[in-house]
PDB file of C-alpha atoms and ligand atoms in Angstrom:
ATOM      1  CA  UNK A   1      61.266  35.422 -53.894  1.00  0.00           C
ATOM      2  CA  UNK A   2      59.035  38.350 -55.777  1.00  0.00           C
ATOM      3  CA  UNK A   3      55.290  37.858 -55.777  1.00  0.00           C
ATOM      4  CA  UNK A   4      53.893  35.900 -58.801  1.00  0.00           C
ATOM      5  CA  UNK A   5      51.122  37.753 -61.114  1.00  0.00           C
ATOM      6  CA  UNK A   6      47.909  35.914 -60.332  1.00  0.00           C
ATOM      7  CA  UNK A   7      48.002  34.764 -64.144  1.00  0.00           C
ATOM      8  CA  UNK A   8      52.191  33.464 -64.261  1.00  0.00           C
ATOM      9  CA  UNK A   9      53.187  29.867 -64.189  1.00  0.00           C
ATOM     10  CA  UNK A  10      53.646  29.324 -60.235  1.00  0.00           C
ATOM     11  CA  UNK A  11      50.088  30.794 -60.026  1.00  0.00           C
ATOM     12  CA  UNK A  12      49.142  28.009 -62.547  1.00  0.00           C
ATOM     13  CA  UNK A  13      50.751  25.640 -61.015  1.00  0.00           C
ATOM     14  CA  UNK A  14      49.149  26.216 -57.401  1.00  0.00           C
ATOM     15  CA  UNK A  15      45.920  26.269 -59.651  1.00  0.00           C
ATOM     16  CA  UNK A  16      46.452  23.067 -60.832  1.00  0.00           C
ATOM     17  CA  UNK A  17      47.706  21.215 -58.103  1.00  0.00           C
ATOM     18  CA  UNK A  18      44.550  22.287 -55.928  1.00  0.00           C
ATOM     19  CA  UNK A  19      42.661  21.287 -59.287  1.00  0.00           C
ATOM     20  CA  UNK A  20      44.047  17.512 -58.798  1.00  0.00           C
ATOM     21  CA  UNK A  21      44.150  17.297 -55.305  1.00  0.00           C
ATOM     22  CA  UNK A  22      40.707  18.595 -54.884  1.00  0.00           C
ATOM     23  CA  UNK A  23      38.643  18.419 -57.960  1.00  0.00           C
ATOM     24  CA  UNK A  24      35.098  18.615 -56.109  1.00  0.00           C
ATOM     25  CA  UNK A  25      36.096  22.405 -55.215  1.00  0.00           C
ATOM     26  CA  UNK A  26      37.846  23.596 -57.964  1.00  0.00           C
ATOM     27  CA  UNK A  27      36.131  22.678 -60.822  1.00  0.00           C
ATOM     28  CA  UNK A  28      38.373  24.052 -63.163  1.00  0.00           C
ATOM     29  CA  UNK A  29      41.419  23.582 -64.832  1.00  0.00           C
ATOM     30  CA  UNK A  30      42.873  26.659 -65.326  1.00  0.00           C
ATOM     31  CA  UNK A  31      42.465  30.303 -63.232  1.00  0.00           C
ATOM     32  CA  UNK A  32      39.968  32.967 -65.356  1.00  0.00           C
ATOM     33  CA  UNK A  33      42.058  35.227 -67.811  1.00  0.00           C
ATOM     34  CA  UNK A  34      42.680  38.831 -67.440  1.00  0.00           C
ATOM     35  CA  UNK A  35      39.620  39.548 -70.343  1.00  0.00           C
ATOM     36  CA  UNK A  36      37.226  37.220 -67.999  1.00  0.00           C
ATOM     37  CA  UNK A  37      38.355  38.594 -64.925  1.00  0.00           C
ATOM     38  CA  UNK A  38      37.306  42.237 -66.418  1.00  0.00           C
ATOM     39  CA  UNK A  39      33.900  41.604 -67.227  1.00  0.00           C
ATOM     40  CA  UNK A  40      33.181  39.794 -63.861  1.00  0.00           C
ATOM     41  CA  UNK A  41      34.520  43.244 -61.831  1.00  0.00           C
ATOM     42  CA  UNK A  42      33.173  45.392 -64.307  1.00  0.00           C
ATOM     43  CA  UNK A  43      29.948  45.802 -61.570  1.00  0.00           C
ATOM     44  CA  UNK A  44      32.987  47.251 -58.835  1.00  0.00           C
ATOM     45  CA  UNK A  45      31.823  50.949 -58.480  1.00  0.00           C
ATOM     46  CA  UNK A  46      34.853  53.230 -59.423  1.00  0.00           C
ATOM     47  CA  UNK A  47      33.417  55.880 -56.461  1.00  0.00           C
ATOM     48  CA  UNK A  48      32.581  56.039 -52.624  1.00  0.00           C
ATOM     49  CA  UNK A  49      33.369  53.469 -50.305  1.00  0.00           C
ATOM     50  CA  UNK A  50      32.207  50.433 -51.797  1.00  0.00           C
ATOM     51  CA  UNK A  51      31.659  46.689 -50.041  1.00  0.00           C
ATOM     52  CA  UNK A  52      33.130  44.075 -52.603  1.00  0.00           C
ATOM     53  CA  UNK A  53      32.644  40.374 -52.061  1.00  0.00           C
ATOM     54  CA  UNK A  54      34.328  37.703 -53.860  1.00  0.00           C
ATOM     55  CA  UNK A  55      33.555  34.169 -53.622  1.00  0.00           C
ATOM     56  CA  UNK A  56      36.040  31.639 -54.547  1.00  0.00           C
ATOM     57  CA  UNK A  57      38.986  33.787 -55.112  1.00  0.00           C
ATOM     58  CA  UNK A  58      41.476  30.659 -55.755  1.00  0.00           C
ATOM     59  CA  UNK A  59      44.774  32.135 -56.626  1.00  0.00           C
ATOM     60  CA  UNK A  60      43.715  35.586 -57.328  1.00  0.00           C
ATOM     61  CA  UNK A  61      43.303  36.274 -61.019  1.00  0.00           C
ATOM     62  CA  UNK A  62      40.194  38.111 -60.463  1.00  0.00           C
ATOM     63  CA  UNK A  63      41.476  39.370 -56.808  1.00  0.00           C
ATOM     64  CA  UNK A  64      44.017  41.448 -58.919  1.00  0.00           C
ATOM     65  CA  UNK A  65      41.681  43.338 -61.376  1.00  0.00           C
ATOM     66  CA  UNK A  66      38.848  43.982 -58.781  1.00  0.00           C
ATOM     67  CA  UNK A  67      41.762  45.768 -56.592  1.00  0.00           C
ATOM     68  CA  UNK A  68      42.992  47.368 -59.891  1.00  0.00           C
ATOM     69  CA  UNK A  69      39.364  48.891 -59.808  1.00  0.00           C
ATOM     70  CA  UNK A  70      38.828  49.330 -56.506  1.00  0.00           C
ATOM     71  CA  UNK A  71      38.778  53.599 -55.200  1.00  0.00           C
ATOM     72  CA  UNK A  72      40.296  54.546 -52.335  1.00  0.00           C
ATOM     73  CA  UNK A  73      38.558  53.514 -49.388  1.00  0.00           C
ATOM     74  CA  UNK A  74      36.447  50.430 -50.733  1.00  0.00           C
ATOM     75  CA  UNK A  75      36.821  47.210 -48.909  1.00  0.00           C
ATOM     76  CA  UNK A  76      37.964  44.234 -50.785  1.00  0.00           C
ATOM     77  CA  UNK A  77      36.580  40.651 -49.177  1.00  0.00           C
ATOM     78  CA  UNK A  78      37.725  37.210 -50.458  1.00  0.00           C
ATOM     79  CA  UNK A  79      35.828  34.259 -49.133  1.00  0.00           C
ATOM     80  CA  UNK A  80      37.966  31.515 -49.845  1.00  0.00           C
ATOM     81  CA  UNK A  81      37.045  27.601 -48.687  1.00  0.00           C
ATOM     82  CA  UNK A  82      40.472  25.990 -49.805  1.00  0.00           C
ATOM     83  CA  UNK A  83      43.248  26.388 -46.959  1.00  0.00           C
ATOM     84  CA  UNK A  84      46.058  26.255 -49.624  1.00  0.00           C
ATOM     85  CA  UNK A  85      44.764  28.844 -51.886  1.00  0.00           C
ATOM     86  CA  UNK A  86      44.007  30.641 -48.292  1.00  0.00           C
ATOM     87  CA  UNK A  87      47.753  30.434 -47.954  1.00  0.00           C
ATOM     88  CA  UNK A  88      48.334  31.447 -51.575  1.00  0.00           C
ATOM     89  CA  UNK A  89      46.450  34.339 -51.154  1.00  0.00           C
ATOM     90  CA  UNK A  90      48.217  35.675 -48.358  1.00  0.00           C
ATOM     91  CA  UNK A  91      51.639  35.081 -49.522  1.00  0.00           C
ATOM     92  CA  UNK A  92      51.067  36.487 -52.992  1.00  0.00           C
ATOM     93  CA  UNK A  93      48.176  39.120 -52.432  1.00  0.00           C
ATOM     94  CA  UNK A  94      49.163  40.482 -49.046  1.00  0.00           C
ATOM     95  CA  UNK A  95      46.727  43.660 -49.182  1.00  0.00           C
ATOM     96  CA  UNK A  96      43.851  41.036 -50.010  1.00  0.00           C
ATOM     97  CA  UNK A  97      41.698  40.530 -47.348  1.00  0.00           C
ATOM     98  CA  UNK A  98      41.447  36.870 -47.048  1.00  0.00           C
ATOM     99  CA  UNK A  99      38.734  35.209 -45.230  1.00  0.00           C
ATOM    100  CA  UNK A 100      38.900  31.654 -44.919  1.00  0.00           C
ATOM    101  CA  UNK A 101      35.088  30.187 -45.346  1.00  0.00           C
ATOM    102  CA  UNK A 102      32.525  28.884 -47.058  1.00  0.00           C
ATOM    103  CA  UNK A 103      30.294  31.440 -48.846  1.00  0.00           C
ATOM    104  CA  UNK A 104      27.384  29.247 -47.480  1.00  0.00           C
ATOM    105  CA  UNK A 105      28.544  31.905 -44.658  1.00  0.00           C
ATOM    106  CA  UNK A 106      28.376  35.040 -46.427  1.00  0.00           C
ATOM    107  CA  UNK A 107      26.044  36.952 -44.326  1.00  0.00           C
ATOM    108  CA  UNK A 108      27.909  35.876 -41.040  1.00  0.00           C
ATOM    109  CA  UNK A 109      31.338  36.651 -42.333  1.00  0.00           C
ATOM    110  CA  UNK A 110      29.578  40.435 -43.468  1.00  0.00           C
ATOM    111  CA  UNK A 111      28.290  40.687 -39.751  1.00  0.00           C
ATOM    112  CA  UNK A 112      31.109  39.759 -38.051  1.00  0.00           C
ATOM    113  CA  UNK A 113      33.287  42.377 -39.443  1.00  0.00           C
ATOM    114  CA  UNK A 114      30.426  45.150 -38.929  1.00  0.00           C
ATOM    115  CA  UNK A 115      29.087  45.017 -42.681  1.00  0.00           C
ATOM    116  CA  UNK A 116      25.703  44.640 -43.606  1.00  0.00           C
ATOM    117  CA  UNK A 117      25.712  44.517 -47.077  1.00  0.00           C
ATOM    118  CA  UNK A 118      27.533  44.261 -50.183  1.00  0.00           C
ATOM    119  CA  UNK A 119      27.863  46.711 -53.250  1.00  0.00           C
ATOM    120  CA  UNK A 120      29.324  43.929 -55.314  1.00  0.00           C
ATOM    121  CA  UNK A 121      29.516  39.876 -55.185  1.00  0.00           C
ATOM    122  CA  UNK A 122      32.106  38.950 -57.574  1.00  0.00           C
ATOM    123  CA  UNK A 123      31.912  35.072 -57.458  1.00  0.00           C
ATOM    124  CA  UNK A 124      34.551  32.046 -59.271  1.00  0.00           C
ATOM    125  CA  UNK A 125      32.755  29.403 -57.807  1.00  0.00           C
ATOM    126  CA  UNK A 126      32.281  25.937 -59.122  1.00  0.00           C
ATOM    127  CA  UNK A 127      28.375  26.050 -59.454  1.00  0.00           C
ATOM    128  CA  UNK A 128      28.212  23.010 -61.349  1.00  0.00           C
ATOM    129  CA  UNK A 129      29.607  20.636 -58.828  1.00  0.00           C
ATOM    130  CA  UNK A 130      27.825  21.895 -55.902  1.00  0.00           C
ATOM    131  CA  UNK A 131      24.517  19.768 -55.377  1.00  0.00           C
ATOM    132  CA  UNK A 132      20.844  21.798 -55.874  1.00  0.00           C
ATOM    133  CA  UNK A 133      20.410  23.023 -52.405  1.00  0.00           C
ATOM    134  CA  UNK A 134      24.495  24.326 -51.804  1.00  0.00           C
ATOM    135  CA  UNK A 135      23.342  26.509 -55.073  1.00  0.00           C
ATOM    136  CA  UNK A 136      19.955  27.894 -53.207  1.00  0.00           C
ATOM    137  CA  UNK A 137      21.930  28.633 -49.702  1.00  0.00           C
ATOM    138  CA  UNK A 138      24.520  30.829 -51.757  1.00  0.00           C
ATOM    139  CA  UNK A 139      22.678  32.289 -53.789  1.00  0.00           C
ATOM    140  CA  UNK A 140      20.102  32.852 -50.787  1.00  0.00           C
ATOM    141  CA  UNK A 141      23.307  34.581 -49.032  1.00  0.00           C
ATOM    142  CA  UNK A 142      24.455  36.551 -52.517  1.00  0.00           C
ATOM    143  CA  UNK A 143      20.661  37.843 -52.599  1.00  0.00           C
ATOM    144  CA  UNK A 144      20.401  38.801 -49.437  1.00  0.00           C
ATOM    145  CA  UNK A 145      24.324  40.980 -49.242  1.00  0.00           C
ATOM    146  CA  UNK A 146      23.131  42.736 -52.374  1.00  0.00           C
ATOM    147  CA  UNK A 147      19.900  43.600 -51.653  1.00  0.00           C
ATOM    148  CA  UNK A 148      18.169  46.263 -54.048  1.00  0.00           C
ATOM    149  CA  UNK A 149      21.197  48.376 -54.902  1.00  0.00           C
ATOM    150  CA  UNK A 150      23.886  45.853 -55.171  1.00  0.00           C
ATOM    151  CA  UNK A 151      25.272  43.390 -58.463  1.00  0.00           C
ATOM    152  CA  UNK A 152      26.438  40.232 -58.832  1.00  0.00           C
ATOM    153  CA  UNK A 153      28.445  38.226 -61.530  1.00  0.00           C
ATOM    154  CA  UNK A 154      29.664  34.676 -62.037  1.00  0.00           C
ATOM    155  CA  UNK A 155      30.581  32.864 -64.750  1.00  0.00           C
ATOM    156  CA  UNK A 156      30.070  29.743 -66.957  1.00  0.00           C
ATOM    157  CA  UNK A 157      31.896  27.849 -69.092  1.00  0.00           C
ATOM    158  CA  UNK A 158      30.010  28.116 -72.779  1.00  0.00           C
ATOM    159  CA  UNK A 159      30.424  24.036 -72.946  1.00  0.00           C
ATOM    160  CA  UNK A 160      28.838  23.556 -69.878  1.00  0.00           C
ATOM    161  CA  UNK A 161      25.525  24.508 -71.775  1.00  0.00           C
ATOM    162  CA  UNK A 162      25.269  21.614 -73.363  1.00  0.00           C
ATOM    163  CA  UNK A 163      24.505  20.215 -70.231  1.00  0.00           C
ATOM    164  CA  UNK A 164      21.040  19.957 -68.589  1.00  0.00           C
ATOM    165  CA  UNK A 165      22.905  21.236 -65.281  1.00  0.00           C
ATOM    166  CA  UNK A 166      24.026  24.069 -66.481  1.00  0.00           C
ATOM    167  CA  UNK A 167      20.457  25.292 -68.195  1.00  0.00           C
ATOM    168  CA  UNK A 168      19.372  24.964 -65.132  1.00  0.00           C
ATOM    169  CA  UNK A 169      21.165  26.606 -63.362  1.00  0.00           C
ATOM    170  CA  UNK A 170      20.232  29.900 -65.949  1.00  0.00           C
ATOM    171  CA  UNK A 171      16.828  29.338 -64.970  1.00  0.00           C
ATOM    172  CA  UNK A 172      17.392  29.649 -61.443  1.00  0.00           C
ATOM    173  CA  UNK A 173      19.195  32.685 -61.831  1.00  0.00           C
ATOM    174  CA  UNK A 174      16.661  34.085 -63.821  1.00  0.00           C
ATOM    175  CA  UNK A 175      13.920  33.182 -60.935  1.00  0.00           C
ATOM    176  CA  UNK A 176      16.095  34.385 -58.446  1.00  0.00           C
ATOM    177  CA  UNK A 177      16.837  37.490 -59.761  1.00  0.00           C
ATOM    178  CA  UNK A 178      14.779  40.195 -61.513  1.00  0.00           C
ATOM    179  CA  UNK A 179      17.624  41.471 -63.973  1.00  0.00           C
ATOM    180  CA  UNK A 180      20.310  38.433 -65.307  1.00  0.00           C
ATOM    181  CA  UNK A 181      22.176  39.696 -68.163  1.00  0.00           C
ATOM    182  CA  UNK A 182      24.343  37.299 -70.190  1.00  0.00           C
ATOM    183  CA  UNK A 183      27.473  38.707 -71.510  1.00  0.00           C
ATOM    184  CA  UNK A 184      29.249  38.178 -75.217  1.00  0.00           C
ATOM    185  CA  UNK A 185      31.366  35.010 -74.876  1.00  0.00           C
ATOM    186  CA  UNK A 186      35.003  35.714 -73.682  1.00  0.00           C
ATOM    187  CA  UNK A 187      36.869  33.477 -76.451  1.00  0.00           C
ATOM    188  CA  UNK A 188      40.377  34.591 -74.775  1.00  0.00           C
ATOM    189  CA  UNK A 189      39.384  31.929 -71.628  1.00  0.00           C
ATOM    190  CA  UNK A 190      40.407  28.150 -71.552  1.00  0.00           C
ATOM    191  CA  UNK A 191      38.083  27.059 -71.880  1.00  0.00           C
ATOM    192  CA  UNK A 192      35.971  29.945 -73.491  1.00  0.00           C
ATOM    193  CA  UNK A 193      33.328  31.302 -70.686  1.00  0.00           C
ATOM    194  CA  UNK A 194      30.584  33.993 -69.896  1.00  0.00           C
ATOM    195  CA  UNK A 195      29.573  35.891 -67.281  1.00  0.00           C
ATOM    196  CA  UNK A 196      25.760  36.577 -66.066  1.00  0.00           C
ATOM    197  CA  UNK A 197      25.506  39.878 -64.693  1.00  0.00           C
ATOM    198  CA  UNK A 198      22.486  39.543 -61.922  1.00  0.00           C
ATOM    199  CA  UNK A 199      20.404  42.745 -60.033  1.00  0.00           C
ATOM    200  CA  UNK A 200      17.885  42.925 -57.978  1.00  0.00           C
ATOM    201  CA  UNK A 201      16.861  39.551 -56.025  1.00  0.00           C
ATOM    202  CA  UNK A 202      13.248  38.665 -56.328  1.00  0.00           C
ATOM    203  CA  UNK A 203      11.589  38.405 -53.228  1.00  0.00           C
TER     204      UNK A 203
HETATM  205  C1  SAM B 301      37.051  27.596 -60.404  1.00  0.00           C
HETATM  206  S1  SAM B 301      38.029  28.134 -59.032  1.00  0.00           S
HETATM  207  C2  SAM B 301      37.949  29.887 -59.444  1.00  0.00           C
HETATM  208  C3  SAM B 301      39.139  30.663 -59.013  1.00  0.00           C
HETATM  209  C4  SAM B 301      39.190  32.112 -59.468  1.00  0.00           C
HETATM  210  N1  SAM B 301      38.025  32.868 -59.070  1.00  0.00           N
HETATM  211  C5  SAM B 301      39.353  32.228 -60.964  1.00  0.00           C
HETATM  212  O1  SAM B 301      38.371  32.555 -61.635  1.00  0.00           O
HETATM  213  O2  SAM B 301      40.460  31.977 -61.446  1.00  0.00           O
HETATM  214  C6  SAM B 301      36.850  27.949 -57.703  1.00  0.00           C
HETATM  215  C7  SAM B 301      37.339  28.405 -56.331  1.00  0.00           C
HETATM  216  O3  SAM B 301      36.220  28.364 -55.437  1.00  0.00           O
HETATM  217  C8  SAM B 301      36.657  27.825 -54.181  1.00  0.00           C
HETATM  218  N2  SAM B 301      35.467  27.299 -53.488  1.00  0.00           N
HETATM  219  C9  SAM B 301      34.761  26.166 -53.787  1.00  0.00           C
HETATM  220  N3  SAM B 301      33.702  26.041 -52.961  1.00  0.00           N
HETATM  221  C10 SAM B 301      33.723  27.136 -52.143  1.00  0.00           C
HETATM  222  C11 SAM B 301      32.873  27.596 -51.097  1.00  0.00           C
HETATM  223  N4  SAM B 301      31.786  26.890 -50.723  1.00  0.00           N
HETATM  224  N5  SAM B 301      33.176  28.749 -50.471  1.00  0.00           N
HETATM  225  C12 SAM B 301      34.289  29.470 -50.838  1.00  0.00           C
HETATM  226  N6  SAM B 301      35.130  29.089 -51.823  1.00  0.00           N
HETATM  227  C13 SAM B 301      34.857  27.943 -52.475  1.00  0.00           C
HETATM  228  C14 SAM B 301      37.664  26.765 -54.593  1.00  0.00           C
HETATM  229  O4  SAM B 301      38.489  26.382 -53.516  1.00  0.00           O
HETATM  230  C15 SAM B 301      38.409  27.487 -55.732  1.00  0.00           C
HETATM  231  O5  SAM B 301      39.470  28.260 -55.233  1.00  0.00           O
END
């Protein structure tokens, strides 16, 4: 059977059936499109030997642009917490390097492989389901792989804002991190989504 782009309908379909099976992790309905999956690697540095992190891969639509980005000789980490999409991964992304975790674990997963940082944190997670201090340990983990010289993007949906969660979850951002850039609204997303582009982790 040939691979599946991370975007075509058996990619949706594993999407969707982790979706229903386990809606507490997901926490969305459909994977990020190609345009939102741009903007969140657009921090991958084209040169050297970068570190990239991402954190909730799922089943790869942003997997496959970051390694479309990636130069020779950059290492390519997905921290994934779903065992399915784990096996997804594998089958359909074999060059991926898969870990199977919880970014809660980020700087363990960077040690035990000999890393000590990260040049990039490219991250799909569901920050709207996880509870106020799950938010603080990753980001605590995100801030501390990055340090000064590092970037770090996730995204949101735009009708999430509407919710009190979701403002807040801007404002801890933006007292987490010295530099949080919002970008334009992707429109070509279901549903339509932005990213926030974050440097430089207040201490
Ligand atoms: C909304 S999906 C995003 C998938 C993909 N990045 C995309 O944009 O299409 C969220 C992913 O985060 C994973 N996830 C949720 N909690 C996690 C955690 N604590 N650590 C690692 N992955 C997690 C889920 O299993 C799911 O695959």
């Amino acid at each position: 059977m040939s691979p599946d782009p991370p975007s075509g309908p058996r990619a949706l379909g594993a999407f969707l059936s982790a979706a229903l099976r386990r809606p507490s992790t997901m926490g969305a309905v459909a994977p990020s499109s190609r345009r939102l999956a741009s903007v969140l690697a657009s921090i991958v540095p084209r040169d050297g030997a970068p570190v990239v992190v991402e954190l909730g891969p799922g089943t790869g639509a942003v997997s496959a642009v970051i390694a479309g980005r990636l130069p020779t000789g950059a290492r390519h980490l997905a921290v994934e917490l779903d065992p399915d999409m784990v096996s997804y991964l594998n089958r359909t992304l074999p060059a991926l390097e898969v870990v199977p975790g919880d970014a809660r674990d980020l700087g363990r997963i960077l040690t035990e492989r000999g890393l000590d940082r990260a040049d990039a944190v490219i991250c799909g997670l569901p920050w709207a389901l996880f509870p106020d201090e799950v938010q603080a340990d990753v980001l605590g983990e995100v801030a501390r792989a990055i340090g000064d010289t590092g970037a770090f993007t996730t995204f949101a949906y735009l009708q999430g804002m509407a919710l009190p969660a979701a403002r807040r979850f801007r404002a801890t951002l933006r007292a987490r991190f010295d530099e949080v850039l919002v970008s334009a609204t992707v429109w070509r997303n279901v549903p339509p989504a932005f990213v926030y582009v974050c440097r430089r982790p207040r201490r």
